[in-house]
CSV table of C-alpha atoms in Angstrom, one decimal:
chain,number,residue,atom,x,y,z
V,28,MET,CA,45.6,44.9,15.1
V,29,ARG,CA,46.3,43.6,11.6
V,30,PHE,CA,46.7,39.9,12.9
V,31,ALA,CA,43.9,40.1,15.1
V,32,THR,CA,41.7,40.7,11.7
V,33,VAL,CA,43.4,37.8,9.9
V,34,ILE,CA,42.3,35.8,12.6
V,35,LYS,CA,38.7,36.9,12.5
V,36,TYR,CA,38.6,36.3,8.8
V,37,ILE,CA,40.1,32.6,9.4
V,38,ALA,CA,37.5,32.1,12.2
V,39,ALA,CA,34.6,33.3,10.2
V,40,SER,CA,35.5,31.0,6.9
V,41,VAL,CA,35.3,27.9,9.2
V,42,CYS,CA,32.4,29.0,11.0
V,43,ILE,CA,30.7,29.4,7.4
V,44,ALA,CA,31.9,26.1,5.8
V,45,SER,CA,30.6,24.0,8.5
V,46,ALA,CA,27.4,25.7,8.5
V,47,LEU,CA,27.2,24.9,4.5
V,48,ALA,CA,28.8,21.4,5.3
V,49,ILE,CA,25.9,20.8,8.2
V,50,SER,CA,23.1,22.1,5.6
V,51,VAL,CA,24.2,19.8,2.6
V,52,THR,CA,24.5,17.2,5.3
V,53,THR,CA,21.0,17.5,6.8
V,54,ASN,CA,19.8,17.6,2.9
V,55,GLN,CA,21.2,14.6,2.1
V,56,GLN,CA,19.7,13.0,5.2
V,57,ASP,CA,16.4,14.4,4.2
V,58,VAL,CA,16.6,12.7,0.7
V,59,GLU,CA,18.1,9.2,2.0
V,60,GLY,CA,15.4,9.3,4.3
V,61,PHE,CA,12.6,9.9,1.4
V,62,PHE,CA,14.2,6.7,-0.4
V,63,LYS,CA,14.1,4.4,2.4
V,64,LYS,CA,11.7,1.8,3.4
V,65,SER,CA,9.0,2.3,6.1
V,66,LYS,CA,9.6,1.0,9.7
V,67,SER,CA,7.0,-1.8,8.5
V,68,GLY,CA,9.6,-2.9,5.7
V,69,HIS,CA,7.1,-2.4,2.8
V,70,THR,CA,7.5,0.1,0.0
V,71,ASN,CA,3.6,-0.3,-1.3
V,72,ASN,CA,0.1,-0.8,-0.2
V,73,TRP,CA,-2.8,-2.5,-1.8
V,74,ALA,CA,-6.3,-3.2,-0.9
V,75,VAL,CA,-8.5,-6.2,-1.8
V,76,LEU,CA,-12.1,-5.2,-0.7
V,77,VAL,CA,-14.5,-8.0,-1.4
V,78,CYS,CA,-18.6,-7.8,-0.3
V,79,THR,CA,-19.8,-11.3,-0.7
V,80,SER,CA,-23.4,-10.8,-0.7
V,81,ARG,CA,-26.2,-9.9,-3.6
V,82,PHE,CA,-29.9,-9.0,-3.7
V,83,TRP,CA,-31.2,-5.8,-2.4
V,84,PHE,CA,-31.7,-6.5,0.8
V,85,ASN,CA,-28.1,-7.0,1.4
V,86,TYR,CA,-27.7,-3.4,0.5
V,87,ARG,CA,-25.5,-2.8,3.6
V,88,HIS,CA,-23.0,-4.8,2.6
V,89,ILE,CA,-22.5,-3.2,-0.6
V,90,ALA,CA,-22.1,0.1,1.4
V,91,ASN,CA,-19.9,-1.5,3.7
V,92,THR,CA,-17.2,-2.2,0.9
V,93,LEU,CA,-17.5,1.0,-1.1
V,94,SER,CA,-17.3,3.3,2.2
V,95,MET,CA,-14.4,1.2,2.5
V,96,TYR,CA,-13.0,1.6,-0.6
V,97,ARG,CA,-13.7,5.6,-0.5
V,98,THR,CA,-11.8,5.2,2.7
V,99,VAL,CA,-8.5,4.0,1.5
V,100,LYS,CA,-8.5,6.0,-1.9
V,101,ARG,CA,-8.9,9.1,0.1
V,102,LEU,CA,-5.9,8.0,2.4
V,103,GLY,CA,-3.3,7.5,-0.9
V,104,ILE,CA,-4.1,3.9,-2.3
V,105,PRO,CA,-4.7,4.4,-5.9
V,106,ASP,CA,-7.4,2.4,-7.8
V,107,SER,CA,-4.5,0.6,-9.6
V,108,ASN,CA,-3.7,-0.9,-6.4
V,109,ILE,CA,-7.1,-1.7,-5.1
V,110,ILE,CA,-8.9,-4.9,-6.1
V,111,MET,CA,-12.7,-4.5,-5.7
V,112,MET,CA,-14.7,-7.5,-5.5
V,113,LEU,CA,-18.5,-6.4,-5.6
V,114,ALA,CA,-22.2,-7.9,-6.8
V,115,ASP,CA,-22.8,-4.2,-8.0
V,116,ASP,CA,-26.8,-5.2,-8.2
V,117,VAL,CA,-27.7,-2.3,-5.7
V,118,ALA,CA,-27.1,1.2,-7.6
V,119,CYS,CA,-29.5,0.4,-10.6
V,120,ASN,CA,-31.9,-1.8,-8.6
V,121,SER,CA,-35.6,-1.2,-9.6
V,122,ARG,CA,-36.2,-0.8,-5.5
V,123,ASN,CA,-33.9,2.2,-5.4
V,124,ILE,CA,-35.9,5.1,-5.2
V,125,PHE,CA,-32.5,7.3,-5.6
V,126,PRO,CA,-30.9,5.5,-8.5
V,127,ALA,CA,-27.6,5.3,-9.6
V,128,THR,CA,-26.5,6.1,-5.7
V,129,VAL,CA,-25.3,4.0,-3.0
V,130,TYR,CA,-25.4,5.6,0.7
V,131,ASN,CA,-24.4,4.4,4.3
V,132,ASN,CA,-26.4,7.2,6.2
V,133,ARG,CA,-30.0,7.8,5.9
V,134,ASP,CA,-28.8,11.5,5.8
V,135,ARG,CA,-27.5,10.6,2.4
V,136,HIS,CA,-24.9,13.3,2.5
V,137,LEU,CA,-22.4,11.2,0.5
V,138,ASP,CA,-23.1,9.1,-2.6
V,139,LEU,CA,-20.7,6.3,-2.3
V,140,TYR,CA,-21.2,5.2,-5.5
V,141,GLY,CA,-20.3,8.6,-7.4
V,142,GLU,CA,-18.5,9.3,-10.6
V,143,ASN,CA,-15.1,7.4,-9.8
V,144,VAL,CA,-15.7,3.9,-8.7
V,145,GLU,CA,-13.9,1.0,-10.5
V,146,VAL,CA,-15.3,-2.1,-9.8
V,147,ASP,CA,-12.8,-4.9,-10.7
V,148,TYR,CA,-14.6,-8.5,-10.5
V,149,ARG,CA,-18.7,-7.5,-10.8
V,150,GLY,CA,-21.8,-9.8,-10.5
V,151,TYR,CA,-21.2,-13.7,-10.8
V,152,GLU,CA,-17.5,-12.8,-11.4
V,153,VAL,CA,-17.6,-12.5,-7.4
V,154,THR,CA,-16.7,-16.4,-6.6
V,155,VAL,CA,-14.8,-18.5,-4.3
V,156,GLU,CA,-12.2,-19.5,-7.0
V,157,ASN,CA,-11.7,-16.2,-8.2
V,158,PHE,CA,-10.9,-14.8,-5.2
V,159,ILE,CA,-8.4,-17.4,-4.2
V,160,ARG,CA,-7.1,-17.2,-7.3
V,161,LEU,CA,-6.5,-13.2,-7.1
V,162,LEU,CA,-4.8,-13.9,-3.7
V,163,THR,CA,-2.5,-16.4,-4.9
V,164,GLY,CA,-1.2,-15.1,-8.1
V,165,ARG,CA,-2.7,-18.0,-9.9
V,166,VAL,CA,-5.1,-16.4,-12.7
V,167,ALA,CA,-5.5,-17.1,-16.3
V,168,LYS,CA,-2.8,-15.7,-18.9
V,169,ASP,CA,-5.4,-13.4,-20.1
V,170,THR,CA,-6.4,-12.0,-17.1
V,171,PRO,CA,-6.3,-8.0,-17.3
V,172,ARG,CA,-3.9,-6.0,-14.9
V,173,SER,CA,-7.0,-4.4,-13.3
V,174,LYS,CA,-8.0,-8.1,-12.3
V,175,ARG,CA,-4.4,-9.0,-10.9
V,176,LEU,CA,-3.0,-8.5,-7.4
V,177,LEU,CA,0.6,-7.5,-8.5
V,178,THR,CA,1.8,-7.4,-5.1
V,179,ASP,CA,5.6,-8.9,-3.6
V,180,ASP,CA,7.6,-9.2,-0.3
V,181,GLN,CA,7.6,-5.5,0.1
V,182,SER,CA,3.7,-4.9,0.1
V,183,ASN,CA,1.4,-4.4,2.7
V,184,ILE,CA,-2.1,-5.7,2.0
V,185,LEU,CA,-5.3,-4.8,3.0
V,186,VAL,CA,-8.0,-7.5,2.8
V,187,TYR,CA,-11.3,-6.6,3.8
V,188,MET,CA,-14.4,-8.8,3.9
V,189,THR,CA,-18.1,-8.4,4.4
V,190,GLY,CA,-21.2,-10.4,3.9
V,191,HIS,CA,-23.3,-13.6,5.4
V,192,GLY,CA,-21.0,-16.2,7.3
V,193,GLY,CA,-21.3,-19.0,9.9
V,194,GLU,CA,-18.4,-20.8,12.2
V,195,GLU,CA,-15.3,-21.0,10.1
V,196,PHE,CA,-17.2,-20.1,6.6
V,197,LEU,CA,-18.2,-17.3,4.6
V,198,LYS,CA,-21.1,-17.4,1.7
V,199,PHE,CA,-20.4,-16.0,-1.4
V,200,GLN,CA,-23.6,-14.8,-3.2
V,201,ASP,CA,-26.0,-17.8,-1.4
V,202,ALA,CA,-24.2,-20.1,-4.1
V,203,GLU,CA,-21.0,-21.3,-2.3
V,204,GLU,CA,-18.8,-20.7,1.0
V,205,ILE,CA,-15.2,-20.3,1.3
V,206,SER,CA,-14.0,-21.8,4.7
V,207,ALA,CA,-11.4,-21.0,7.2
V,208,TYR,CA,-9.1,-23.6,5.9
V,209,ASP,CA,-9.3,-22.0,2.6
V,210,LEU,CA,-8.3,-19.0,3.4
V,211,GLY,CA,-5.6,-20.1,5.8
V,212,ASP,CA,-4.3,-22.2,2.8
V,213,ALA,CA,-4.6,-18.9,0.3
V,214,PHE,CA,-2.6,-16.7,2.7
V,215,GLN,CA,0.2,-19.7,3.1
V,216,GLN,CA,1.2,-19.9,-0.6
V,217,MET,CA,0.8,-15.9,-0.5
V,218,TYR,CA,3.4,-16.3,2.2
V,219,GLU,CA,5.5,-19.3,0.2
V,220,LYS,CA,5.6,-17.0,-3.2
V,221,LYS,CA,6.7,-13.8,-1.4
V,222,ARG,CA,3.6,-12.2,-2.3
V,223,TYR,CA,3.4,-9.5,0.7
V,224,ASN,CA,5.2,-7.9,3.5
V,225,GLU,CA,2.4,-7.7,6.2
V,226,ILE,CA,-1.2,-8.6,5.7
V,227,LEU,CA,-4.1,-7.1,7.5
V,228,PHE,CA,-7.3,-9.3,7.5
V,229,MET,CA,-10.4,-7.8,8.5
V,230,ILE,CA,-13.7,-9.2,8.2
V,231,ASP,CA,-17.4,-8.2,9.5
V,232,THR,CA,-19.9,-11.2,9.4
V,233,CYS,CA,-21.5,-13.3,11.9
V,234,GLN,CA,-19.1,-15.2,13.9
V,235,ALA,CA,-16.3,-13.4,12.0
V,236,ASN,CA,-13.8,-14.0,14.4
V,237,THR,CA,-13.6,-18.0,13.7
V,238,MET,CA,-12.6,-17.2,9.8
V,239,TYR,CA,-9.1,-16.5,11.3
V,240,THR,CA,-8.5,-19.8,13.3
V,241,LYS,CA,-6.7,-21.2,10.5
V,242,ILE,CA,-4.3,-19.1,9.6
V,243,HIS,CA,-1.0,-20.2,10.8
V,244,SER,CA,1.4,-17.7,8.1
V,245,PRO,CA,3.9,-15.2,9.5
V,246,ASN,CA,3.2,-11.2,9.6
V,247,ILE,CA,-0.7,-11.3,9.4
V,248,LEU,CA,-2.8,-9.6,11.6
V,249,ALA,CA,-6.3,-10.5,11.9
V,250,THR,CA,-9.5,-8.7,13.5
V,251,GLY,CA,-13.4,-9.6,13.0
V,252,SER,CA,-16.6,-8.2,14.3
V,253,SER,CA,-18.2,-11.3,16.3
V,254,GLU,CA,-17.2,-14.5,18.2
V,255,LEU,CA,-18.4,-17.7,17.7
V,256,LYS,CA,-22.0,-18.3,18.2
V,257,GLU,CA,-22.7,-14.3,17.9
V,258,SER,CA,-24.4,-12.2,15.2
V,259,SER,CA,-22.9,-9.2,13.4
V,260,TYR,CA,-25.6,-6.3,13.1
V,261,SER,CA,-26.5,-3.3,11.3
V,262,HIS,CA,-26.1,0.1,12.5
V,263,HIS,CA,-29.4,1.7,11.3
V,264,ASP,CA,-31.4,1.5,8.7
V,265,ASP,CA,-32.7,4.3,6.1
V,266,PRO,CA,-36.9,4.4,5.7
V,267,ASP,CA,-36.9,5.7,2.4
V,268,ILE,CA,-34.7,2.9,1.2
V,269,GLY,CA,-36.4,0.5,3.4
V,270,VAL,CA,-33.0,-1.3,4.2
V,271,ALA,CA,-30.2,-1.1,6.8
V,272,VAL,CA,-27.5,1.0,4.9
V,273,ILE,CA,-24.3,0.1,7.1
V,274,ASP,CA,-23.3,-2.5,9.6
V,275,ARG,CA,-22.2,-1.3,13.2
V,276,PHE,CA,-18.4,-2.7,12.9
V,277,THR,CA,-17.8,-1.2,9.6
V,278,TYR,CA,-19.4,2.1,10.8
V,279,TYR,CA,-17.4,2.5,14.1
V,280,VAL,CA,-13.8,1.5,12.1
V,281,LEU,CA,-15.4,4.3,9.4
V,282,GLU,CA,-15.6,6.8,12.1
V,283,VAL,CA,-12.1,6.4,13.4
V,284,LEU,CA,-10.8,6.5,9.9
V,285,GLU,CA,-12.2,9.6,9.0
V,286,LYS,CA,-10.3,11.5,11.5
V,287,VAL,CA,-6.9,10.2,9.6
V,288,ASP,CA,-5.0,11.7,7.1
V,289,MET,CA,-2.0,10.3,5.0
V,290,GLN,CA,0.3,12.4,7.8
V,291,SER,CA,-1.5,10.9,10.4
V,292,LYS,CA,0.2,8.9,13.3
V,293,ALA,CA,-2.5,7.2,14.6
V,294,THR,CA,-1.8,3.4,15.1
V,295,ILE,CA,-3.7,0.2,14.8
V,296,LYS,CA,-3.9,-0.3,18.6
V,297,ASP,CA,-5.7,3.3,18.9
V,298,LEU,CA,-8.3,1.5,16.3
V,299,PHE,CA,-8.5,-1.9,18.6
V,300,ASP,CA,-9.1,0.5,21.6
V,301,THR,CA,-12.3,2.2,20.3
V,302,TYR,CA,-13.7,-1.5,19.9
V,303,ASN,CA,-16.8,-1.3,22.3
V,304,ALA,CA,-18.9,-4.9,22.8
V,305,HIS,CA,-21.7,-2.6,24.0
V,306,LEU,CA,-22.0,-0.4,20.7
V,307,LEU,CA,-21.2,-3.3,18.5
V,308,ARG,CA,-23.6,-5.6,20.3
V,309,SER,CA,-21.1,-8.4,19.6
V,310,THR,CA,-17.6,-9.3,20.8
V,311,PRO,CA,-14.8,-8.2,18.3
V,312,GLY,CA,-11.7,-9.7,17.8
V,313,VAL,CA,-7.8,-9.4,17.4
V,314,ARG,CA,-5.4,-12.0,16.5
V,315,ALA,CA,-2.0,-10.3,16.8
V,316,ASP,CA,0.2,-13.8,17.9
V,317,LEU,CA,1.4,-13.7,14.1
V,318,PHE,CA,2.5,-10.5,13.8
V,319,HIS,CA,5.9,-9.2,14.7
V,320,ARG,CA,5.7,-5.5,15.3
V,321,PRO,CA,4.0,-4.1,18.7
V,322,LEU,CA,0.3,-2.7,17.6
V,323,ASP,CA,1.5,0.6,19.0
V,324,GLN,CA,4.1,1.0,16.5
V,325,VAL,CA,2.0,0.2,13.8
V,326,LEU,CA,0.4,3.1,12.0
V,327,LEU,CA,-3.2,3.0,10.6
V,328,THR,CA,-1.7,4.5,7.4
V,329,ASP,CA,0.5,1.4,7.2
V,330,PHE,CA,-2.5,-0.7,6.0
V,331,PHE,CA,-5.1,1.8,4.9
V,332,GLY,CA,-2.8,4.4,3.3
V,333,ASN,CA,-0.1,4.3,0.7
V,334,VAL,CA,3.6,5.1,1.0
V,335,GLN,CA,5.5,6.7,-1.8
V,336,ASN,CA,9.1,5.3,-0.8
V,337,ILE,CA,11.7,3.9,-3.0
V,338,GLU,CA,14.4,1.4,-2.1
V,339,LEU,CA,18.1,2.0,-3.3
V,340,THR,CA,20.1,-1.0,-3.9
V,341,GLU,CA,23.8,-1.3,-3.2
V,342,SER,CA,26.1,-0.6,-5.9
V,343,ASN,CA,28.4,-3.2,-5.1
V,344,GLU,CA,26.0,-6.0,-5.2
V,345,LYS,CA,24.1,-5.1,-7.9
V,346,GLY,CA,26.2,-3.0,-10.1
V,347,LEU,CA,25.4,-3.1,-13.9
V,348,GLN,CA,27.9,-5.2,-15.9
V,349,THR,CA,28.3,-5.7,-19.4
V,350,GLU,CA,30.4,-8.8,-19.1
V,351,ASP,CA,27.1,-10.2,-17.6
V,352,ILE,CA,25.3,-9.6,-20.7
V,353,ASP,CA,25.5,-12.1,-23.6
V,354,PRO,CA,26.4,-10.5,-26.8
V,355,ILE,CA,24.3,-10.8,-29.4
V,356,GLU,CA,25.4,-13.4,-32.0
V,357,GLU,CA,22.7,-12.8,-34.7
V,358,ALA,CA,23.4,-10.9,-37.7
V,359,GLU,CA,21.9,-7.4,-37.5
V,360,PRO,CA,19.3,-6.7,-40.1
V,361,VAL,CA,20.1,-4.6,-43.1
V,362,ALA,CA,17.9,-1.3,-42.9
V,363,LEU,CA,14.9,-1.1,-45.2
V,364,GLY,CA,16.2,0.8,-48.3
V,365,THR,CA,19.5,0.3,-48.1
V,366,THR,CA,22.4,-1.9,-49.1
V,367,GLU,CA,24.5,-3.8,-47.2
V,368,ASN,CA,27.6,-0.9,-47.7
V,369,GLU,CA,25.2,1.8,-46.8
V,370,ASN,CA,24.0,-0.1,-43.6
V,371,ASP,CA,27.8,-0.6,-42.3
V,372,THR,CA,28.6,3.1,-42.8
V,373,LEU,CA,25.7,3.8,-40.6
V,374,ALA,CA,26.6,1.2,-38.1
V,375,ALA,CA,29.7,2.9,-37.8
V,376,GLN,CA,28.2,5.9,-37.0
V,377,GLN,CA,26.7,4.7,-33.7
V,378,PRO,CA,28.2,5.6,-30.2
V,379,PRO,CA,31.1,3.1,-29.2
V,380,GLN,CA,30.0,0.4,-26.9
V,381,LEU,CA,31.3,0.2,-23.1
V,382,PRO,CA,34.4,-1.7,-22.8
V,383,GLN,CA,33.9,-4.8,-20.9
V,384,GLY,CA,33.7,-5.3,-17.3
V,385,HIS,CA,32.9,-1.8,-17.0
V,386,ILE,CA,31.1,-1.1,-13.6
V,387,PHE,CA,28.3,1.7,-12.7
V,388,GLU,CA,28.9,2.5,-9.3
V,389,ILE,CA,28.1,5.2,-6.8
V,390,GLY,CA,30.4,6.0,-4.1
V,391,ASP,CA,29.9,5.9,-0.2
V,392,PRO,CA,27.9,8.7,0.8
V,393,SER,CA,29.7,8.8,4.3
V,394,GLN,CA,33.2,9.5,2.3
V,395,SER,CA,31.3,12.1,-0.5
V,396,GLN,CA,30.1,14.1,2.8
V,397,THR,CA,33.6,13.9,4.6
V,398,TRP,CA,35.0,15.3,1.0
V,399,ARG,CA,32.8,17.8,0.8
V,400,TYR,CA,33.5,19.1,4.2
V,401,VAL,CA,36.9,19.4,3.6
V,402,VAL,CA,36.5,20.8,0.2
V,403,PHE,CA,34.1,23.7,2.0
V,404,VAL,CA,36.9,24.5,4.5
V,405,ALA,CA,39.8,24.7,2.4
V,406,LEU,CA,38.0,26.8,-0.3
V,407,SER,CA,36.3,29.0,2.2
V,408,VAL,CA,39.8,29.2,4.3
V,409,SER,CA,41.5,30.0,1.2
V,410,LEU,CA,39.1,32.6,0.3
V,411,PHE,CA,39.0,34.7,3.2
V,412,GLY,CA,42.8,34.2,3.9
V,413,ALA,CA,43.4,35.9,0.7
V,414,LEU,CA,41.1,38.7,1.6
V,415,ALA,CA,42.9,38.9,4.6
V,416,ALA,CA,46.0,39.1,3.1
V,417,SER,CA,45.6,41.5,0.6
V,418,SER,CA,44.0,43.6,3.4
V,419,PHE,CA,47.3,43.3,5.6
V,420,ILE,CA,49.3,44.2,2.4
V,421,LEU,CA,47.4,47.3,2.0
């Protein structure tokens, strides 16, 4: 009986050790999963939202842009990662009977202008030159951070544009135009400078689909509201405001996005499948030949949302080595109010420097897990073995 009891103790200890080891492994996997990049390979999200129109009768273009701004903020992209270019001449226009407000629906349930809107390029700052400089990073040295697109090769970027356009051009405030060639060249510069991982280019204007015909850079997905020779129409107006308040294409895109939250698994294909030429009164387009992922594997939040993942670099490749740091050859300054001898005494009290060639390393996670399991088993067997032995002796 006592021998059977000992066997039971040992079996129980092994079971407990295994459970603990599995728990630790699962926790480690959860932690590592947080730090890994998303399936798209990106670690951060940015949005560039551009309204190229001005004047009161283009109210709907302002509302289009502010509606998209509200959506990407709701889905987690912070203002620091949103660049908005807006004429901003509607909210306080003398013809606005609802001062300091912008609405995208005649019911006026939601004020898009609100109290927390950050416009980065306002009024006459919305130019073709500033837009191209923003994308390519060729801005003046004194340009504030809020007007810079600080992306890298792990950034997913949503570029949304709305306004008046035609065949392979988009007007900027009725003063100048950006062509499809200009846009394609800007994206190519971004690719060469490694300023993006993936781009979703979305445009709502007349003959919108012609604006992405000259894009040849990889990993760019494009969609537009209308084909060549087709107009892009407004959805409805507000009799009190007196003008149209939103465009059809943007309205139906937002209708889908309003059902999405930050944890949603809805894909970009789900959005494209909702396109209805009858409702839009134009033929929307999608260009995916430059994009490397299947559309049914691209989450909407890959572009309209935000990720908080962190990439861990390999220690054996990027370990910190003090020998790589050039020694300081200049004499250290004497502290104010002390003599040179006193300053030497203070220096002697500083903590010692690490020896040359020291390398900071992190052990192999798989080896760490193996040793953890062995230690758990050994300790558990020893503990319960001791208990069993003591009970056997008694």
